[in-house]
Amino acid sequence: MFINGEWIFRNDLEVFNPYNLEVIGYIPSLSRKEVKEAISIAQEHKDTMKELSPSQRYSILMNIAREIQRRKEELAKIISLDAGKPIRQSIIEVDRSIGVFKLAAFYAKEMRGETIPLEDGIILTKREPVGLIGAITPFNFPLNLVAHKVAPAIATGNVVVLHPSSKAPMVAIELTKIIESILKRKNIPLGVFHLLTGRGDIVGDEIVRNEKVNMVSFTGSVEVGESITRNAGFKKITLELGGNNPTIVLRDADIEMAAKSTVKGKFLNAGQVCISVGKVLVEEEVADRFIERVVEETKKLKVGNPLIRETDVGPLITPESAERVESLIKQGLEEGGKLLYGGKREGNIVYPTVMEVDADNILCEVEVFGPVLPIVRVENIEEAIEISNNTIYGLHAGIFTKDINKAFKIADKLEYGGVVINNSPTFRVDNMPFGGIKKSGLGREGVKYAVEEMTEIKTIIIKNIR
Ligand code: NAP
């Protein structure tokens, strides 16, 4: 689609507005052969990127940030149209991506090494780019998760082939136009960056298997992540995958804060967030009060057209996703769950749903990726920890308590990549290490940490200094 500085326009795949299912554009569905060609061209440009000075990389990244800033409203609208994200949340996503490019610009100048003394010399370490990075991204943060791969890749002097999700590719196309214009302005060959649209099982799969690719940086589902571990061969991989993130509410918690934060964290982007609240585990003593406040807060949410500023909850990304979430609600009810609010679907919209369930309910087990909040009553902290750890996932967990000592002890016992105290698990800032354990992922993002993943350490040993 953008290969070696040339745009390819073909109407192979339709791109839909998930709110009304209108076609908003078309993208080429690249063949394996086209992907292979793009990767070969990218490989030939590795030295170009590696030889750019820190100041040049800094300048590219700052210019990208400025251009995103200039086009902020327009890019946010594209995200809302293409991914169905409520416009206020899309604006926040664009703002965050500006920050990510600026942060990466800083790290372009901060790729530091170490020194180790010897009897007769010194050892120096320096960070070098891995070479060619295949970036594969999901639909739910179609700009900021692209930024989290592309920005540190440029900062570290890597060439990039990018495959954005074909469910929401439009904003990645706009970002590519921005990158193209800045590379042109700086006389850098356009073969250092390629945008490869099409089907994930063709384009993504070829990126994963191709031996010329040195690293795959993937964000998406556990299912595809697992296939990448099998197919990538001898290359670096980082995987940012899904979760079912527990939120533990203890009897001494600020219930008002816990309820508001849970509702905000659960229904952000209609629950299509990897660190969305998966389930709440609330101590029996405060359960009634917590549930009452959660339902009251959920009732306040405005559901509908993502382009309307008041909208809090928009559609799910595809009819299949909405039907899947609807059938999970049904199954949750069949397994004894009690519907407290919501539960209905209209087209791609699933209305915010609150349910009380047992810990072995399907809704507590899988990644629902929709606006469904299952709440489980627990007897004590030990039970909450046991339920939290009894899962294949390990992305984020949340704890609400006023006792910081208790919170630290629980945090130590939770098998998760991140533990958030006095907020739902749905918290991320772009400079923190971010990622999961178990089947939620491998490696960390957050610009500084991606810089480490996207570089190799070269050791230089200087001997015989007298
Ligand atoms: P997905 O279906 O796994 O797709 C992710 C990307 O992989 C898309 O670009 C997709 O392309 C591509 N792909 C599909 N099949 C592939 C294959 N065989 N080989 C290589 N690439 C392939 O995920 P999604 O539905 O877009 O996103 C939702 C998932 O992402 C959830 O599980 C969520 O938890 C996870 N996620 C995790 C994080 C995190 O940081 N941990 C952040 C956001 C989302 P096409 O779409 O074009 O087919």
PDB file of N, CA, C and O in Angstrom, residues 160-213:
ATOM      1  N   VAL A 160      11.149  -0.190   9.258  1.00  0.00           N
ATOM      2  CA  VAL A 160       9.866  -0.726   9.737  1.00  0.00           C
ATOM      3  C   VAL A 160       8.990  -1.174   8.575  1.00  0.00           C
ATOM      4  O   VAL A 160       8.871  -0.477   7.571  1.00  0.00           O
ATOM      5  N   VAL A 161       8.383  -2.362   8.735  1.00  0.00           N
ATOM      6  CA  VAL A 161       7.208  -2.692   7.920  1.00  0.00           C
ATOM      7  C   VAL A 161       6.043  -2.788   8.902  1.00  0.00           C
ATOM      8  O   VAL A 161       6.124  -3.473   9.911  1.00  0.00           O
ATOM      9  N   LEU A 162       4.979  -2.057   8.587  1.00  0.00           N
ATOM     10  CA  LEU A 162       3.849  -1.956   9.513  1.00  0.00           C
ATOM     11  C   LEU A 162       2.612  -2.604   8.907  1.00  0.00           C
ATOM     12  O   LEU A 162       2.217  -2.277   7.792  1.00  0.00           O
ATOM     13  N   HIS A 163       2.015  -3.515   9.677  1.00  0.00           N
ATOM     14  CA  HIS A 163       0.699  -4.039   9.285  1.00  0.00           C
ATOM     15  C   HIS A 163      -0.334  -3.598  10.315  1.00  0.00           C
ATOM     16  O   HIS A 163      -0.378  -4.137  11.426  1.00  0.00           O
ATOM     17  N   PRO A 164      -1.183  -2.618   9.958  1.00  0.00           N
ATOM     18  CA  PRO A 164      -2.255  -2.234  10.887  1.00  0.00           C
ATOM     19  C   PRO A 164      -3.449  -3.167  10.696  1.00  0.00           C
ATOM     20  O   PRO A 164      -3.608  -3.751   9.626  1.00  0.00           O
ATOM     21  N   SER A 165      -4.286  -3.262  11.720  1.00  0.00           N
ATOM     22  CA  SER A 165      -5.470  -4.115  11.618  1.00  0.00           C
ATOM     23  C   SER A 165      -6.342  -3.680  10.445  1.00  0.00           C
ATOM     24  O   SER A 165      -6.627  -2.485  10.288  1.00  0.00           O
ATOM     25  N   SER A 166      -6.815  -4.619   9.656  1.00  0.00           N
ATOM     26  CA  SER A 166      -7.688  -4.237   8.545  1.00  0.00           C
ATOM     27  C   SER A 166      -9.084  -3.855   9.050  1.00  0.00           C
ATOM     28  O   SER A 166      -9.901  -3.361   8.281  1.00  0.00           O
ATOM     29  N   LYS A 167      -9.340  -4.052  10.356  1.00  0.00           N
ATOM     30  CA  LYS A 167     -10.628  -3.600  10.898  1.00  0.00           C
ATOM     31  C   LYS A 167     -10.625  -2.086  11.117  1.00  0.00           C
ATOM     32  O   LYS A 167     -11.691  -1.483  11.201  1.00  0.00           O
ATOM     33  N   ALA A 168      -9.470  -1.467  11.265  1.00  0.00           N
ATOM     34  CA  ALA A 168      -9.403  -0.002  11.472  1.00  0.00           C
ATOM     35  C   ALA A 168      -8.047   0.525  10.986  1.00  0.00           C
ATOM     36  O   ALA A 168      -7.219   0.948  11.788  1.00  0.00           O
ATOM     37  N   PRO A 169      -7.855   0.527   9.666  1.00  0.00           N
ATOM     38  CA  PRO A 169      -6.520   0.881   9.142  1.00  0.00           C
ATOM     39  C   PRO A 169      -6.340   2.363   8.789  1.00  0.00           C
ATOM     40  O   PRO A 169      -5.235   2.796   8.475  1.00  0.00           O
ATOM     41  N   MET A 170      -7.447   3.145   8.813  1.00  0.00           N
ATOM     42  CA  MET A 170      -7.409   4.463   8.163  1.00  0.00           C
ATOM     43  C   MET A 170      -6.432   5.451   8.808  1.00  0.00           C
ATOM     44  O   MET A 170      -5.769   6.221   8.122  1.00  0.00           O
ATOM     45  N   VAL A 171      -6.352   5.445  10.134  1.00  0.00           N
ATOM     46  CA  VAL A 171      -5.491   6.442  10.774  1.00  0.00           C
ATOM     47  C   VAL A 171      -4.010   6.075  10.577  1.00  0.00           C
ATOM     48  O   VAL A 171      -3.144   6.963  10.494  1.00  0.00           O
ATOM     49  N   ALA A 172      -3.722   4.775  10.436  1.00  0.00           N
ATOM     50  CA  ALA A 172      -2.330   4.373  10.153  1.00  0.00           C
ATOM     51  C   ALA A 172      -1.927   4.850   8.756  1.00  0.00           C
ATOM     52  O   ALA A 172      -0.756   5.191   8.515  1.00  0.00           O
ATOM     53  N   ILE A 173      -2.906   4.902   7.847  1.00  0.00           N
ATOM     54  CA  ILE A 173      -2.618   5.415   6.496  1.00  0.00           C
ATOM     55  C   ILE A 173      -2.262   6.902   6.590  1.00  0.00           C
ATOM     56  O   ILE A 173      -1.299   7.375   5.980  1.00  0.00           O
ATOM     57  N   GLU A 174      -3.014   7.639   7.414  1.00  0.00           N
ATOM     58  CA  GLU A 174      -2.716   9.075   7.583  1.00  0.00           C
ATOM     59  C   GLU A 174      -1.358   9.278   8.232  1.00  0.00           C
ATOM     60  O   GLU A 174      -0.593  10.167   7.842  1.00  0.00           O
ATOM     61  N   LEU A 175      -1.044   8.452   9.231  1.00  0.00           N
ATOM     62  CA  LEU A 175       0.271   8.569   9.876  1.00  0.00           C
ATOM     63  C   LEU A 175       1.375   8.294   8.859  1.00  0.00           C
ATOM     64  O   LEU A 175       2.410   8.973   8.850  1.00  0.00           O
ATOM     65  N   THR A 176       1.146   7.339   7.974  1.00  0.00           N
ATOM     66  CA  THR A 176       2.154   7.022   6.952  1.00  0.00           C
ATOM     67  C   THR A 176       2.362   8.233   6.032  1.00  0.00           C
ATOM     68  O   THR A 176       3.499   8.543   5.649  1.00  0.00           O
ATOM     69  N   LYS A 177       1.269   8.926   5.702  1.00  0.00           N
ATOM     70  CA  LYS A 177       1.414  10.133   4.863  1.00  0.00           C
ATOM     71  C   LYS A 177       2.274  11.169   5.583  1.00  0.00           C
ATOM     72  O   LYS A 177       3.101  11.855   4.973  1.00  0.00           O
ATOM     73  N   ILE A 178       2.072  11.276   6.889  1.00  0.00           N
ATOM     74  CA  ILE A 178       2.867  12.231   7.678  1.00  0.00           C
ATOM     75  C   ILE A 178       4.340  11.818   7.647  1.00  0.00           C
ATOM     76  O   ILE A 178       5.236  12.637   7.387  1.00  0.00           O
ATOM     77  N   ILE A 179       4.593  10.531   7.884  1.00  0.00           N
ATOM     78  CA  ILE A 179       5.978  10.044   7.896  1.00  0.00           C
ATOM     79  C   ILE A 179       6.610  10.251   6.515  1.00  0.00           C
ATOM     80  O   ILE A 179       7.756  10.716   6.390  1.00  0.00           O
ATOM     81  N   GLU A 180       5.840   9.967   5.454  1.00  0.00           N
ATOM     82  CA  GLU A 180       6.347  10.158   4.086  1.00  0.00           C
ATOM     83  C   GLU A 180       6.788  11.605   3.870  1.00  0.00           C
ATOM     84  O   GLU A 180       7.894  11.871   3.389  1.00  0.00           O
ATOM     85  N   SER A 181       5.925  12.539   4.270  1.00  0.00           N
ATOM     86  CA  SER A 181       6.247  13.950   3.994  1.00  0.00           C
ATOM     87  C   SER A 181       7.499  14.379   4.765  1.00  0.00           C
ATOM     88  O   SER A 181       8.328  15.140   4.255  1.00  0.00           O
ATOM     89  N   ILE A 182       7.670  13.848   5.968  1.00  0.00           N
ATOM     90  CA  ILE A 182       8.835  14.270   6.760  1.00  0.00           C
ATOM     91  C   ILE A 182      10.118  13.618   6.239  1.00  0.00           C
ATOM     92  O   ILE A 182      11.159  14.271   6.152  1.00  0.00           O
ATOM     93  N   LEU A 183      10.028  12.359   5.839  1.00  0.00           N
ATOM     94  CA  LEU A 183      11.218  11.703   5.268  1.00  0.00           C
ATOM     95  C   LEU A 183      11.641  12.439   3.983  1.00  0.00           C
ATOM     96  O   LEU A 183      12.822  12.679   3.747  1.00  0.00           O
ATOM     97  N   LYS A 184      10.629  12.811   3.182  1.00  0.00           N
ATOM     98  CA  LYS A 184      10.937  13.520   1.922  1.00  0.00           C
ATOM     99  C   LYS A 184      11.639  14.836   2.216  1.00  0.00           C
ATOM    100  O   LYS A 184      12.645  15.182   1.599  1.00  0.00           O
ATOM    101  N   ARG A 185      11.071  15.582   3.186  1.00  0.00           N
ATOM    102  CA  ARG A 185      11.634  16.878   3.535  1.00  0.00           C
ATOM    103  C   ARG A 185      13.084  16.739   3.984  1.00  0.00           C
ATOM    104  O   ARG A 185      13.912  17.615   3.780  1.00  0.00           O
ATOM    105  N   LYS A 186      13.401  15.602   4.599  1.00  0.00           N
ATOM    106  CA  LYS A 186      14.752  15.418   5.137  1.00  0.00           C
ATOM    107  C   LYS A 186      15.644  14.604   4.203  1.00  0.00           C
ATOM    108  O   LYS A 186      16.745  14.181   4.594  1.00  0.00           O
ATOM    109  N   ASN A 187      15.141  14.359   2.986  1.00  0.00           N
ATOM    110  CA  ASN A 187      15.912  13.614   1.972  1.00  0.00           C
ATOM    111  C   ASN A 187      16.340  12.230   2.433  1.00  0.00           C
ATOM    112  O   ASN A 187      17.439  11.773   2.139  1.00  0.00           O
ATOM    113  N   ILE A 188      15.475  11.571   3.177  1.00  0.00           N
ATOM    114  CA  ILE A 188      15.774  10.202   3.626  1.00  0.00           C
ATOM    115  C   ILE A 188      15.019   9.246   2.700  1.00  0.00           C
ATOM    116  O   ILE A 188      13.825   9.453   2.434  1.00  0.00           O
ATOM    117  N   PRO A 189      15.697   8.207   2.188  1.00  0.00           N
ATOM    118  CA  PRO A 189      15.020   7.288   1.258  1.00  0.00           C
ATOM    119  C   PRO A 189      13.754   6.703   1.876  1.00  0.00           C
ATOM    120  O   PRO A 189      13.742   6.320   3.053  1.00  0.00           O
ATOM    121  N   LEU A 190      12.674   6.642   1.070  1.00  0.00           N
ATOM    122  CA  LEU A 190      11.378   6.229   1.608  1.00  0.00           C
ATOM    123  C   LEU A 190      11.300   4.721   1.862  1.00  0.00           C
ATOM    124  O   LEU A 190      10.363   4.245   2.498  1.00  0.00           O
ATOM    125  N   GLY A 191      12.312   4.004   1.405  1.00  0.00           N
ATOM    126  CA  GLY A 191      12.341   2.547   1.637  1.00  0.00           C
ATOM    127  C   GLY A 191      12.564   2.163   3.087  1.00  0.00           C
ATOM    128  O   GLY A 191      12.559   0.971   3.420  1.00  0.00           O
ATOM    129  N   VAL A 192      12.722   3.138   3.966  1.00  0.00           N
ATOM    130  CA  VAL A 192      12.923   2.805   5.386  1.00  0.00           C
ATOM    131  C   VAL A 192      11.606   2.525   6.117  1.00  0.00           C
ATOM    132  O   VAL A 192      11.614   2.042   7.238  1.00  0.00           O
ATOM    133  N   PHE A 193      10.486   2.830   5.459  1.00  0.00           N
ATOM    134  CA  PHE A 193       9.185   2.640   6.128  1.00  0.00           C
ATOM    135  C   PHE A 193       8.136   2.162   5.115  1.00  0.00           C
ATOM    136  O   PHE A 193       7.957   2.786   4.068  1.00  0.00           O
ATOM    137  N   HIS A 194       7.457   1.090   5.433  1.00  0.00           N
ATOM    138  CA  HIS A 194       6.452   0.531   4.517  1.00  0.00           C
ATOM    139  C   HIS A 194       5.160   0.226   5.272  1.00  0.00           C
ATOM    140  O   HIS A 194       5.213  -0.295   6.389  1.00  0.00           O
ATOM    141  N   LEU A 195       4.041   0.534   4.630  1.00  0.00           N
ATOM    142  CA  LEU A 195       2.734   0.230   5.229  1.00  0.00           C
ATOM    143  C   LEU A 195       2.100  -0.899   4.427  1.00  0.00           C
ATOM    144  O   LEU A 195       1.856  -0.746   3.224  1.00  0.00           O
ATOM    145  N   LEU A 196       1.831  -2.016   5.077  1.00  0.00           N
ATOM    146  CA  LEU A 196       1.365  -3.204   4.362  1.00  0.00           C
ATOM    147  C   LEU A 196      -0.032  -3.578   4.836  1.00  0.00           C
ATOM    148  O   LEU A 196      -0.205  -4.194   5.894  1.00  0.00           O
ATOM    149  N   THR A 197      -1.032  -3.184   4.043  1.00  0.00           N
ATOM    150  CA  THR A 197      -2.416  -3.489   4.440  1.00  0.00           C
ATOM    151  C   THR A 197      -2.847  -4.837   3.864  1.00  0.00           C
ATOM    152  O   THR A 197      -2.220  -5.374   2.960  1.00  0.00           O
ATOM    153  N   GLY A 198      -3.929  -5.333   4.417  1.00  0.00           N
ATOM    154  CA  GLY A 198      -4.470  -6.594   3.912  1.00  0.00           C
ATOM    155  C   GLY A 198      -4.818  -7.512   5.058  1.00  0.00           C
ATOM    156  O   GLY A 198      -4.937  -7.080   6.197  1.00  0.00           O
ATOM    157  N   ARG A 199      -4.948  -8.773   4.720  1.00  0.00           N
ATOM    158  CA  ARG A 199      -5.381  -9.743   5.732  1.00  0.00           C
ATOM    159  C   ARG A 199      -4.231 -10.127   6.642  1.00  0.00           C
ATOM    160  O   ARG A 199      -3.131 -10.447   6.185  1.00  0.00           O
ATOM    161  N   GLY A 200      -4.538 -10.174   7.930  1.00  0.00           N
ATOM    162  CA  GLY A 200      -3.504 -10.531   8.905  1.00  0.00           C
ATOM    163  C   GLY A 200      -2.913 -11.899   8.666  1.00  0.00           C
ATOM    164  O   GLY A 200      -1.713 -12.118   8.843  1.00  0.00           O
ATOM    165  N   ASP A 201      -3.779 -12.839   8.232  1.00  0.00           N
ATOM    166  CA  ASP A 201      -3.258 -14.203   8.063  1.00  0.00           C
ATOM    167  C   ASP A 201      -2.411 -14.348   6.803  1.00  0.00           C
ATOM    168  O   ASP A 201      -1.836 -15.410   6.558  1.00  0.00           O
ATOM    169  N   ILE A 202      -2.338 -13.287   5.992  1.00  0.00           N
ATOM    170  CA  ILE A 202      -1.412 -13.298   4.842  1.00  0.00           C
ATOM    171  C   ILE A 202      -0.275 -12.312   5.129  1.00  0.00           C
ATOM    172  O   ILE A 202       0.891 -12.699   5.242  1.00  0.00           O
ATOM    173  N   VAL A 203      -0.629 -11.027   5.295  1.00  0.00           N
ATOM    174  CA  VAL A 203       0.403  -9.990   5.455  1.00  0.00           C
ATOM    175  C   VAL A 203       1.142 -10.178   6.790  1.00  0.00           C
ATOM    176  O   VAL A 203       2.383 -10.242   6.832  1.00  0.00           O
ATOM    177  N   GLY A 204       0.358 -10.281   7.873  1.00  0.00           N
ATOM    178  CA  GLY A 204       0.972 -10.451   9.198  1.00  0.00           C
ATOM    179  C   GLY A 204       1.779 -11.735   9.243  1.00  0.00           C
ATOM    180  O   GLY A 204       2.910 -11.767   9.731  1.00  0.00           O
ATOM    181  N   ASP A 205       1.193 -12.790   8.714  1.00  0.00           N
ATOM    182  CA  ASP A 205       1.864 -14.097   8.762  1.00  0.00           C
ATOM    183  C   ASP A 205       3.181 -14.069   7.988  1.00  0.00           C
ATOM    184  O   ASP A 205       4.178 -14.647   8.432  1.00  0.00           O
ATOM    185  N   GLU A 206       3.192 -13.393   6.837  1.00  0.00           N
ATOM    186  CA  GLU A 206       4.446 -13.327   6.066  1.00  0.00           C
ATOM    187  C   GLU A 206       5.510 -12.538   6.842  1.00  0.00           C
ATOM    188  O   GLU A 206       6.681 -12.921   6.871  1.00  0.00           O
ATOM    189  N   ILE A 207       5.081 -11.454   7.484  1.00  0.00           N
ATOM    190  CA  ILE A 207       6.032 -10.662   8.295  1.00  0.00           C
ATOM    191  C   ILE A 207       6.626 -11.560   9.382  1.00  0.00           C
ATOM    192  O   ILE A 207       7.826 -11.559   9.635  1.00  0.00           O
ATOM    193  N   VAL A 208       5.760 -12.344  10.014  1.00  0.00           N
ATOM    194  CA  VAL A 208       6.206 -13.201  11.127  1.00  0.00           C
ATOM    195  C   VAL A 208       7.203 -14.261  10.639  1.00  0.00           C
ATOM    196  O   VAL A 208       8.217 -14.524  11.281  1.00  0.00           O
ATOM    197  N   ARG A 209       6.906 -14.858   9.499  1.00  0.00           N
ATOM    198  CA  ARG A 209       7.735 -15.986   9.042  1.00  0.00           C
ATOM    199  C   ARG A 209       8.985 -15.554   8.293  1.00  0.00           C
ATOM    200  O   ARG A 209       9.948 -16.319   8.187  1.00  0.00           O
ATOM    201  N   ASN A 210       8.984 -14.341   7.722  1.00  0.00           N
ATOM    202  CA  ASN A 210      10.063 -13.939   6.807  1.00  0.00           C
ATOM    203  C   ASN A 210      11.404 -13.826   7.545  1.00  0.00           C
ATOM    204  O   ASN A 210      11.522 -13.130   8.563  1.00  0.00           O
ATOM    205  N   GLU A 211      12.406 -14.490   7.011  1.00  0.00           N
ATOM    206  CA  GLU A 211      13.701 -14.543   7.717  1.00  0.00           C
ATOM    207  C   GLU A 211      14.470 -13.222   7.657  1.00  0.00           C
ATOM    208  O   GLU A 211      15.432 -13.027   8.394  1.00  0.00           O
ATOM    209  N   LYS A 212      14.047 -12.320   6.766  1.00  0.00           N
ATOM    210  CA  LYS A 212      14.737 -11.020   6.697  1.00  0.00           C
ATOM    211  C   LYS A 212      14.269 -10.071   7.811  1.00  0.00           C
ATOM    212  O   LYS A 212      14.886  -9.043   8.048  1.00  0.00           O
ATOM    213  N   VAL A 213      13.158 -10.413   8.427  1.00  0.00           N
ATOM    214  CA  VAL A 213      12.663  -9.576   9.538  1.00  0.00           C
ATOM    215  C   VAL A 213      13.420  -9.978  10.803  1.00  0.00           C
ATOM    216  O   VAL A 213      13.523 -11.150  11.129  1.00  0.00           O
TER     217      VAL A 213
END
